[in-house]
Amino acid sequence: MPAATVNRPMPRKRLSAFPFVLIAIAVFGCILPTAVNSPLLLTLLTSATINGILATAVGLLIRHSGLVSFGHAAFFGAAAYVMVLALERTGISVETVIIAAIVLPTICAFGLAFVMLRVSGVAFSMLTLAVAQACYELVMRWRELANGEDGLAVKLPNRVFGLAVGVFQRPDSMFLICWIILMIVLLGLWFLGRSHFGTLTLAIQDNEERARFIGYETTVPRAIIFALSAAVAATAGVLFSLYNGFVTPDTLHWTLSGDALIMAIIGGARSVWGPALGAVVFFFIRDAAGGYTEHWPALIGITLILVTVAMPTGLSGAFALVRTRFGGARNG
Amino acid sequence: MAETWSLEARGLTKRYGGFFALNGVSITLKRGEIRGLIGSNGAGKSTFMDVLSGRGSNLGGEVFLEGQNITPLSERARRRAGLARSFQKTNIFPELTVRQQVELAARAAEEDNSEDVLRELHLLQYADRKAADISYGDQRRVDLALALVGHPKVLLLDEPAAGLTMGESLALAHLLRDLAERWDLTVLLVEHDMEVIFSICSHITVLHLGQLLTEGTPGEVRANPEVVRAYLGSAAA
Ligand SMILES: Nc1ncnc2c1ncn2[C@@H]1O[C@H](COP(=O)(O)OP(=O)(O)OP(=O)(O)O)[C@@H](O)[C@H]1O
Ligand SMILES: [Mg+2]
């Protein structure tokens, strides 16, 4: 069928614009701090970016394994507490501590996956919630370890990765760092989605039995996705503790997991960049409404309902739909 | 044993609770052979495929692939050893494109002939469509492609022509015979259509109520009064 071969639609062509769009957005973000003079806005954007990384982690798990985590704060908070405790109690260099704060939750997640991935659907979500709440209770109760609900100050040295520590705590410079890290994460996940491994995990999510019958082991790839997702969440936790300089049990609380999930749903987890977009929207709604009313969560709730009813694939999904509808004969 | 069989199974058994869906069935396939497997509904044909390919639990018996005992192997390891199967109830990846899934299967087999398979099965024109978006008949061929890709040694095909028209089934049967010869495949084929079976199989195995009823050439099977009573009586034209 030579004619068919010629007429074959080429979905890959369109997708390969992604890295360039991402670089453009990254550059835009980098000039933002010089263009925006409001520290308030930059503070908001920095928090949105850090939470965007956490939401990206939640979205990664949804996209590649179909699982909804209600406990991703566990990895975020675990990283933050590794930072604070290791810096306080050991003489390890801050750079090593940062790496450990990402690697340790990742390894834990990989091990946990072999137990947690035995269940799916709501049971899995409940398990993630239970694990996260267990971590929360641990730091709340064990005062000698983590000073309970009062939290602990992060004892940072004067220089971190060769940069003055203030760089990580001023909104303008920290926004830049978080923004660039978010872009690197998104680019990495985009490559993951197009890789053989990414396709395999989609296949396993789609039809695990057939994946085994075409010759694949299916548990380890799922555990790897869970661990990768934890690594991204832990990265957000590290950035948070650097920026904030103070860590409390709130970093492990279920409301943080819930917010990250809401961001991922509003933005749409089917695309790599959806959850991060959801985080920005979330923070702007919260900021805009929070000035007028205590009840800003209600507005977030209404947004969530509107999005899930009107655009089940989130803002990013709606955007893709509009583009295929009005962008000519592109399909894929 | 002088000859090494391409596929050999001894005493295959499968229970659902107390019910024996398959009870002590043995089979030997010569290399390059296309063996027909027939029997009435519920005779245990699909169950036989399941046990050969390592699906599920409560399995008994032994399976050898080119002399190697593959009984302890998982379904995944059996596929990697060269025993591939398709499914009676279409079992594909609806969210992946046709090419993505066939390439994935080829990659596991470490032999990428996915373009050849797509071309032979007339799937090239749908290669970049999501499998969920193509017609039922095309999805059946995707299921077949997932088994066929990567040069397996033995193919277990569970009613690959189910749902196709008479003409399409015959065309598929002849394509299978052609591919089996060119790609050196041994095939165990479950098929309800006697015309298809008789036209491409040199030997036929008949199952009845989970047990082996008889085995022989199309002529012998057709002439066997037990087979006529148990199966052909209703199906033979
Ligand atoms: N999951 C199951 N639980 C209980 N019994 C089952 C199950 N699957 C199959 N059976 C029974 O096992 C027997 C053999 O079924 P099988 O599917 O192997 O038959 P078959 O020869 O493939 O039939 P068909 O021609 O309809 O495909 C049938 O009696 C069936 O009812
Ligand atoms: Mg059957």
XYZ file of C-alpha atoms and ligand atoms in Angstrom:
601
model
C 0.000 0.000 0.000
C 2.367 2.726 -1.165
C -0.275 5.465 -1.347
C -1.218 4.909 2.272
C 2.395 5.154 3.326
C 2.686 8.540 1.673
C -0.530 9.861 3.204
C 0.339 8.670 6.637
C -0.302 11.389 9.226
C 2.816 12.346 11.088
C 1.908 13.116 14.679
C 5.564 13.251 15.709
C 6.188 16.359 13.624
C 3.844 18.450 15.703
C 5.109 17.144 18.998
C 8.706 17.994 18.261
C 7.856 21.704 18.610
C 7.553 21.112 22.342
C 11.212 21.589 23.350
C 11.349 24.902 21.473
C 8.133 26.172 23.018
C 9.501 25.117 26.383
C 12.761 26.964 25.826
C 10.790 30.050 24.790
C 8.715 29.829 27.964
C 11.853 29.269 30.023
C 13.456 32.407 28.566
C 10.257 34.330 29.166
C 10.332 33.220 32.786
C 13.954 34.260 33.112
C 13.291 37.841 32.034
C 10.203 38.010 34.230
C 12.006 38.997 37.456
C 13.629 41.966 35.722
C 10.339 43.003 34.156
C 8.260 42.521 37.265
C 9.179 44.838 40.079
C 6.692 43.561 42.594
C 8.330 41.280 45.186
C 4.840 40.190 46.163
C 4.118 38.864 42.711
C 7.504 37.165 42.549
C 6.907 35.518 45.915
C 3.635 34.239 44.583
C 5.242 32.973 41.388
C 8.023 31.242 43.289
C 5.545 29.369 45.482
C 3.471 28.550 42.408
C 6.538 27.150 40.672
C 7.579 24.995 43.630
C 4.033 23.683 43.942
C 3.977 23.302 40.174
C 6.870 20.854 40.451
C 4.936 18.900 43.095
C 1.826 18.899 40.891
C 3.995 17.757 37.971
C 5.005 14.757 40.080
C 1.364 13.899 40.758
C 0.587 14.301 37.051
C 3.476 12.055 36.054
C 2.027 9.237 38.116
C -1.447 9.758 36.662
C -0.157 9.915 33.097
C 2.166 6.948 33.171
C 0.405 4.594 35.544
C -3.179 5.800 35.783
C -2.849 6.073 39.558
C -4.060 9.001 41.616
C -1.871 9.803 44.596
C -3.461 11.476 47.561
C -0.245 11.475 49.524
C 2.510 13.051 47.493
C 3.219 15.472 50.332
C 4.945 12.478 51.932
C 7.837 12.740 49.464
C 7.815 16.536 49.487
C 7.876 16.653 53.281
C 10.321 13.768 53.603
C 12.805 15.691 51.446
C 12.275 18.841 53.507
C 12.817 16.953 56.765
C 15.898 15.158 55.467
C 17.280 18.613 54.676
C 16.535 20.085 58.041
C 17.559 17.077 60.143
C 20.713 16.199 58.252
C 21.932 19.798 58.334
C 21.210 20.069 62.033
C 22.551 16.729 63.215
C 25.321 15.729 60.845
C 28.334 17.441 59.400
C 27.542 16.386 55.855
C 27.968 19.080 53.215
C 24.798 20.798 52.092
C 25.252 19.631 48.512
C 25.340 15.988 49.617
C 22.366 16.581 51.875
C 20.370 17.998 48.959
C 21.151 14.952 46.849
C 20.276 12.630 49.735
C 17.010 14.506 50.301
C 15.996 13.580 46.756
C 17.508 10.098 46.613
C 16.211 8.764 49.949
C 12.484 9.401 49.309
C 13.001 7.999 45.809
C 14.446 4.750 47.136
C 11.683 4.503 49.755
C 9.085 5.022 47.043
C 10.640 2.322 44.891
C 10.470 -0.155 47.760
C 6.975 0.907 48.822
C 5.775 0.530 45.248
C 6.050 -3.244 45.395
C 3.501 -3.244 48.204
C 1.322 -0.328 47.166
C 1.022 -1.210 43.489
C -0.723 -4.441 44.384
C -3.884 -2.412 44.652
C -5.295 0.092 42.204
C -7.961 2.756 41.935
C -9.403 4.193 45.133
C -7.581 1.643 47.293
C -4.263 2.923 45.989
C -5.240 6.532 46.654
C -6.222 5.611 50.202
C -2.919 3.816 50.731
C -0.932 6.866 49.618
C -3.015 8.986 51.970
C -2.369 6.567 54.824
C 1.388 6.553 54.237
C 1.527 10.342 54.109
C -0.569 10.711 57.264
C 1.688 8.226 59.029
C 4.685 10.430 58.172
C 2.768 13.485 59.360
C 1.887 11.866 62.664
C 5.478 10.736 63.111
C 6.933 14.254 62.972
C 4.058 15.643 65.034
C 4.467 13.121 67.859
C 8.189 12.578 67.907
C 9.104 15.964 69.313
C 12.737 15.073 70.084
C 13.258 14.300 66.421
C 11.415 17.057 64.642
C 10.094 19.453 67.278
C 6.459 18.628 66.527
C 4.170 21.197 65.047
C 6.561 24.053 65.776
C 8.878 22.810 63.098
C 12.568 23.449 62.641
C 14.733 26.105 61.013
C 16.929 24.872 58.182
C 20.524 25.526 59.194
C 21.966 26.473 55.844
C 25.641 27.335 55.423
C 26.652 30.593 53.751
C 27.121 29.043 50.356
C 25.063 26.390 48.591
C 26.423 24.997 45.310
C 28.784 27.974 45.237
C 25.957 30.510 45.464
C 25.349 32.784 48.411
C 22.519 31.349 50.462
C 20.530 34.578 50.048
C 20.134 33.742 46.352
C 17.866 30.873 47.376
C 15.796 33.016 49.671
C 15.168 36.153 47.659
C 12.071 35.773 45.505
C 13.588 37.219 42.329
C 16.611 34.908 42.209
C 14.833 31.898 43.700
C 12.037 32.239 41.199
C 14.627 31.939 38.451
C 16.166 28.812 39.988
C 12.790 27.120 40.542
C 11.612 28.097 37.093
C 14.662 26.637 35.386
C 14.396 23.437 37.425
C 10.716 23.138 36.519
C 11.605 23.516 32.838
C 14.327 20.878 33.108
C 11.879 18.516 34.824
C 9.245 19.129 32.142
C 11.732 18.574 29.346
C 12.958 15.379 31.001
C 9.410 14.092 31.400
C 8.634 14.988 27.821
C 11.579 12.874 26.669
C 10.410 10.130 29.017
C 6.978 10.200 27.385
C 8.513 9.665 23.968
C 11.030 7.055 25.046
C 10.673 3.304 24.778
C 10.268 3.135 28.542
C 7.531 5.772 28.454
C 5.625 3.848 25.811
C 6.035 0.666 27.821
C 4.525 2.246 30.922
C 1.601 3.565 28.870
C 1.124 0.070 27.483
C 1.189 -1.455 30.958
C -1.390 1.068 32.107
C -3.496 0.281 29.063
C -3.384 -3.515 29.243
C -1.023 -5.036 31.742
C -1.823 -8.616 30.824
C -1.008 -8.174 27.167
C 2.188 -6.360 28.087
C 3.276 -9.539 29.838
C 2.222 -11.644 26.866
C 4.383 -9.615 24.505
C 7.317 -10.252 26.788
C 7.554 -7.530 29.418
C 7.932 -7.613 33.155
C 5.350 -5.137 34.419
C 5.972 -4.561 38.129
C 9.415 -2.958 37.962
C 8.456 -0.374 35.310
C 5.484 0.670 37.426
C 7.691 0.926 40.502
C 10.180 3.038 38.535
C 7.439 5.482 37.552
C 6.312 5.731 41.167
C 9.910 6.343 42.259
C 10.468 8.962 39.526
C 7.324 10.709 40.619
C 8.593 10.693 44.201
C 11.927 12.112 43.025
C 10.177 15.051 41.367
C 8.075 15.657 44.502
C 11.210 15.494 46.634
C 12.906 18.040 44.383
C 10.037 20.401 45.117
C 10.479 19.686 48.833
C 14.172 20.564 48.673
C 13.438 23.840 46.882
C 10.780 24.627 49.453
C 13.103 24.118 52.401
C 15.850 26.204 50.758
C 13.442 29.021 49.989
C 11.518 28.969 53.221
C 14.381 28.203 55.554
C 11.858 26.631 57.881
C 10.095 23.273 57.812
C 6.897 22.339 59.646
C 4.655 19.247 59.556
C 2.468 21.153 57.084
C 4.903 19.958 54.413
C 3.533 16.448 55.043
C -0.107 17.346 55.507
C -2.834 15.864 53.339
C -4.043 19.312 52.334
C -0.777 19.811 50.461
C -1.258 16.473 48.669
C -4.826 17.479 47.908
C -3.826 20.895 46.553
C -1.208 19.288 44.297
C -3.804 16.869 42.985
C -6.266 19.711 42.364
C -3.577 21.617 40.447
C -2.861 18.536 38.337
C -6.559 18.074 37.572
C -7.216 21.737 36.770
C -4.205 21.858 34.452
C -4.757 18.381 33.068
C -2.414 15.479 33.691
C -2.493 14.162 30.154
C 0.111 16.637 29.090
C 3.490 17.093 30.678
C 2.975 20.808 31.322
C -0.686 20.711 32.428
C -0.159 20.273 36.187
C 2.352 23.141 36.334
C -0.117 25.385 34.541
C -2.736 24.243 37.045
C -0.448 25.355 39.877
C -0.116 28.857 38.446
C -3.899 29.126 38.023
C -4.425 27.779 41.532
C -2.092 30.325 43.088
C -3.557 33.238 41.196
C -7.080 32.318 42.193
C -5.967 31.925 45.766
C -4.164 35.238 45.725
C -6.903 37.170 43.975
C -9.716 35.734 46.081
C -7.749 35.490 49.298
C -7.612 39.308 49.415
C -11.397 39.516 49.622
C -12.547 36.459 51.463
C -11.502 33.756 53.869
C -13.433 31.366 51.736
C -11.038 31.233 48.786
C -10.958 27.404 48.925
C -14.597 27.523 47.817
C -13.542 29.374 44.700
C -10.881 26.750 44.014
C -13.576 24.122 44.491
C -15.866 25.835 42.017
C -13.010 26.100 39.516
C -12.299 22.421 39.975
C -15.927 21.512 39.375
C -16.149 23.747 36.310
C -12.967 22.292 34.858
C -13.847 18.654 35.476
C -17.336 19.090 34.066
C -16.545 21.342 31.110
C -13.076 20.070 30.234
C -12.388 16.625 31.625
C -8.833 16.696 30.300
C -8.062 19.934 32.122
C -6.892 23.264 30.737
C -4.069 21.674 28.768
C -6.464 19.134 27.273
C -8.884 21.894 26.282
C -6.013 23.812 24.741
C -4.946 20.793 22.679
C -8.534 20.303 21.572
C -8.853 23.899 20.436
C -5.599 23.597 18.561
C -6.614 20.470 16.669
C -10.046 21.914 15.965
C -8.832 25.252 14.608
C -5.261 24.445 13.730
C -6.083 22.790 10.394
C -5.606 19.142 9.515
C -3.250 18.266 12.298
C -4.198 15.130 14.060
C -2.337 12.760 16.278
C 13.740 -39.266 21.595
C 15.092 -38.979 18.085
C 13.051 -36.012 16.994
C 12.840 -32.675 18.757
C 9.333 -31.347 18.553
C 8.799 -27.676 17.978
C 6.148 -27.719 20.679
C 5.345 -30.593 22.947
C 2.842 -30.683 25.782
C 2.115 -33.546 28.147
C -0.929 -34.018 30.329
C -2.124 -30.413 30.328
C -4.768 -29.838 32.956
C -6.678 -26.825 34.204
C -9.298 -26.656 36.888
C -11.857 -24.001 37.665
C -12.748 -24.969 41.208
C -13.777 -28.602 40.921
C -14.459 -28.392 37.195
C -11.813 -29.723 34.822
C -11.850 -27.386 31.827
C -8.887 -29.344 30.515
C -7.973 -32.834 31.575
C -4.677 -34.459 30.643
C -4.332 -33.289 27.044
C -1.052 -33.921 25.199
C 0.066 -32.649 21.812
C 3.195 -32.597 19.642
C 3.819 -30.165 16.797
C 6.430 -30.660 14.107
C 8.504 -27.717 13.078
C 6.780 -25.709 10.356
C 3.460 -27.436 10.889
C 0.115 -25.652 10.977
C -2.034 -27.653 13.333
C -5.764 -27.124 13.534
C -7.419 -27.304 16.939
C -11.171 -27.804 16.818
C -13.980 -28.665 19.186
C -17.429 -27.433 20.108
C -18.031 -24.371 22.286
C -16.614 -24.928 25.738
C -14.483 -27.890 24.606
C -11.442 -26.256 26.213
C -9.597 -24.878 23.178
C -8.940 -21.451 24.655
C -8.084 -23.048 27.981
C -5.546 -25.197 26.139
C -3.970 -22.040 24.689
C -3.939 -20.493 28.158
C -2.109 -23.410 29.711
C 0.401 -23.568 26.866
C 1.135 -19.869 27.169
C 1.228 -19.823 30.967
C -1.871 -17.769 31.690
C -3.418 -18.016 35.127
C -3.080 -20.578 37.899
C -4.305 -24.114 38.630
C -2.241 -25.406 35.762
C -0.940 -28.945 35.443
C 1.252 -30.765 32.929
C 4.452 -29.942 31.119
C 5.280 -27.817 28.082
C 8.435 -28.083 25.966
C 9.529 -25.571 23.352
C 12.078 -27.049 20.957
C 13.014 -29.562 23.620
C 13.411 -26.992 26.399
C 11.105 -27.419 29.373
C 9.304 -24.082 29.666
C 6.755 -25.214 32.259
C 8.268 -23.153 35.093
C 8.462 -20.017 32.939
C 6.066 -17.092 33.217
C 3.996 -15.964 30.242
C 6.551 -13.217 29.682
C 9.510 -15.579 29.674
C 7.675 -17.989 27.366
C 7.159 -15.187 24.863
C 10.820 -14.277 25.093
C 11.691 -17.933 24.525
C 9.683 -17.821 21.300
C 6.157 -18.923 22.170
C 3.723 -16.191 21.128
C -0.047 -16.087 21.203
C -3.057 -14.112 20.091
C -6.391 -13.968 21.869
C -9.950 -14.949 21.040
C -11.215 -11.857 22.835
C -9.239 -8.995 21.297
C -6.451 -8.164 23.706
C -4.519 -5.143 22.470
C -3.433 -1.686 23.672
C -6.335 0.613 22.736
C -4.562 3.853 23.721
C -1.372 3.198 21.763
C -1.024 3.632 18.035
C -0.847 0.457 16.003
C 2.800 1.046 15.199
C 3.729 1.875 18.800
C 2.401 -1.407 20.102
C 3.798 -3.574 17.352
C 7.208 -1.919 17.786
C 6.982 -2.473 21.528
C 6.364 -6.172 21.000
C 9.205 -6.335 18.471
C 11.551 -4.678 20.913
C 10.831 -7.291 23.591
C 11.567 -10.002 21.067
C 14.766 -8.184 20.094
C 14.031 -8.600 16.417
C 12.454 -5.655 14.730
C 10.428 -6.804 11.775
C 7.479 -4.615 12.762
C 7.286 -2.841 9.385
C 7.152 -6.211 7.600
C 4.414 -7.436 9.911
C 2.401 -4.235 9.497
C 2.705 -4.511 5.727
C 1.837 -8.217 5.546
C -1.229 -7.720 7.745
C -2.330 -4.636 5.773
C -2.015 -2.433 8.830
C 0.327 0.183 7.396
C -2.432 2.604 6.550
C -3.625 2.582 10.161
C -0.167 2.441 11.705
C -0.345 5.882 13.299
C -3.941 5.635 14.448
C -4.856 4.777 18.010
C -5.915 1.134 18.125
C -9.168 2.150 19.830
C -10.089 4.155 16.717
C -9.846 1.441 14.073
C -12.460 -1.117 13.064
C -12.993 -4.422 14.824
C -11.516 -6.450 11.982
C -8.401 -4.282 11.968
C -8.095 -4.640 15.732
C -8.156 -8.418 15.275
C -5.183 -8.106 12.956
C -3.384 -5.913 15.501
C -3.838 -8.715 18.033
C -2.349 -11.092 15.496
C 0.480 -8.673 14.710
C 1.467 -8.511 18.390
C 1.943 -12.280 18.340
C 3.524 -12.480 14.915
C 6.175 -9.797 15.284
C 9.735 -10.617 16.314
C 10.054 -14.037 14.658
C 8.537 -16.286 17.325
C 9.129 -20.017 16.952
C 5.609 -21.124 17.743
C 2.384 -19.177 17.332
C -0.790 -19.980 19.232
C -3.691 -18.364 17.415
C -7.097 -18.396 19.068
C -9.693 -17.812 16.358
C -7.805 -15.049 14.524
C -10.591 -14.916 11.942
C -13.435 -14.523 14.434
C -15.834 -11.866 13.221
C -14.428 -11.737 9.692
C -16.427 -12.520 6.573
C -15.969 -15.812 4.767
C -13.740 -14.263 2.117
C -11.640 -12.406 4.670
C -11.113 -15.543 6.777
C -9.891 -17.515 3.794
C -7.577 -14.699 2.751
C -6.189 -14.549 6.285
C -5.739 -18.323 6.338
C -3.742 -18.274 3.126
C -1.674 -15.370 4.364
C -0.928 -17.380 7.508
C 0.143 -20.400 5.525
C 2.339 -18.215 3.374
C 3.957 -16.486 6.377
C 4.441 -19.750 8.248
C 6.434 -21.031 5.319
C 8.463 -17.883 4.718
C 9.157 -17.116 8.379
C 9.558 -20.685 9.528
C 6.685 -20.638 12.009
C 4.956 -23.491 13.752
C 1.301 -22.666 14.286
C -1.456 -24.015 16.494
C -4.665 -22.600 15.095
C -8.072 -22.624 16.763
C -10.751 -21.982 14.196
C -14.457 -22.693 13.938
C -14.580 -22.497 10.176
C -13.923 -25.984 8.794
C -13.209 -24.699 5.334
C -10.349 -22.606 6.704
C -9.016 -25.478 8.801
C -9.206 -28.053 6.046
C -7.581 -25.738 3.529
C -4.415 -24.916 5.470
C -3.857 -27.616 8.107
C -2.155 -30.905 7.422
C -3.142 -32.274 10.825
C -6.040 -31.576 13.139
C -6.519 -32.136 16.867
C -10.038 -32.453 18.218
C -10.959 -31.576 21.793
C -14.180 -32.568 23.470
C -15.223 -31.700 27.032
C -11.682 -30.908 28.050
C -10.194 -34.092 26.644
C -8.438 -35.171 23.484
C -10.992 -36.830 21.220
C -8.791 -37.646 18.242
C -5.989 -36.455 16.045
C -5.290 -36.968 12.339
C -5.315 -35.654 8.804
C -8.348 -33.697 7.628
C -9.576 -36.819 5.834
C -9.283 -39.011 8.928
C -10.912 -36.455 11.174
C -13.773 -35.904 8.783
C -14.375 -39.636 8.569
C -14.249 -40.247 12.325
C -17.799 -41.026 13.532
C -17.066 -39.743 17.033
C -15.949 -36.396 15.662
C -19.002 -36.201 13.469
C -21.223 -36.894 16.448
C -19.424 -34.556 18.841
C -18.673 -31.674 16.557
C -18.855 -31.850 12.791
C -22.405 -33.117 12.797
C -23.599 -29.624 13.467
C -20.829 -27.607 11.819
C -19.956 -29.500 8.629
C -21.508 -28.097 5.507
N -12.845 -18.163 34.073
C -13.587 -19.296 34.041
N -14.221 -19.726 35.143
C -14.946 -20.858 35.119
N -15.096 -21.636 34.039
C -14.490 -21.262 32.903
C -13.697 -20.071 32.846
N -13.206 -19.954 31.586
C -13.667 -21.001 30.900
N -14.440 -21.794 31.683
C -15.085 -23.027 31.284
O -14.109 -23.902 30.772
C -14.624 -24.618 29.665
C -13.699 -24.442 28.474
O -13.745 -23.100 28.042
P -12.913 -22.585 26.789
O -13.037 -21.125 26.744
O -11.546 -23.153 26.857
O -13.675 -23.248 25.585
P -13.432 -23.067 24.046
O -13.229 -24.401 23.472
O -12.400 -22.054 23.777
O -14.834 -22.526 23.582
P -15.214 -21.450 22.468
O -15.337 -22.190 21.209
O -16.534 -20.928 22.931
O -14.152 -20.423 22.474
C -16.025 -24.093 29.401
O -16.942 -24.982 29.971
C -16.049 -22.790 30.156
O -17.347 -22.526 30.630
Mg -12.280 -20.276 22.922
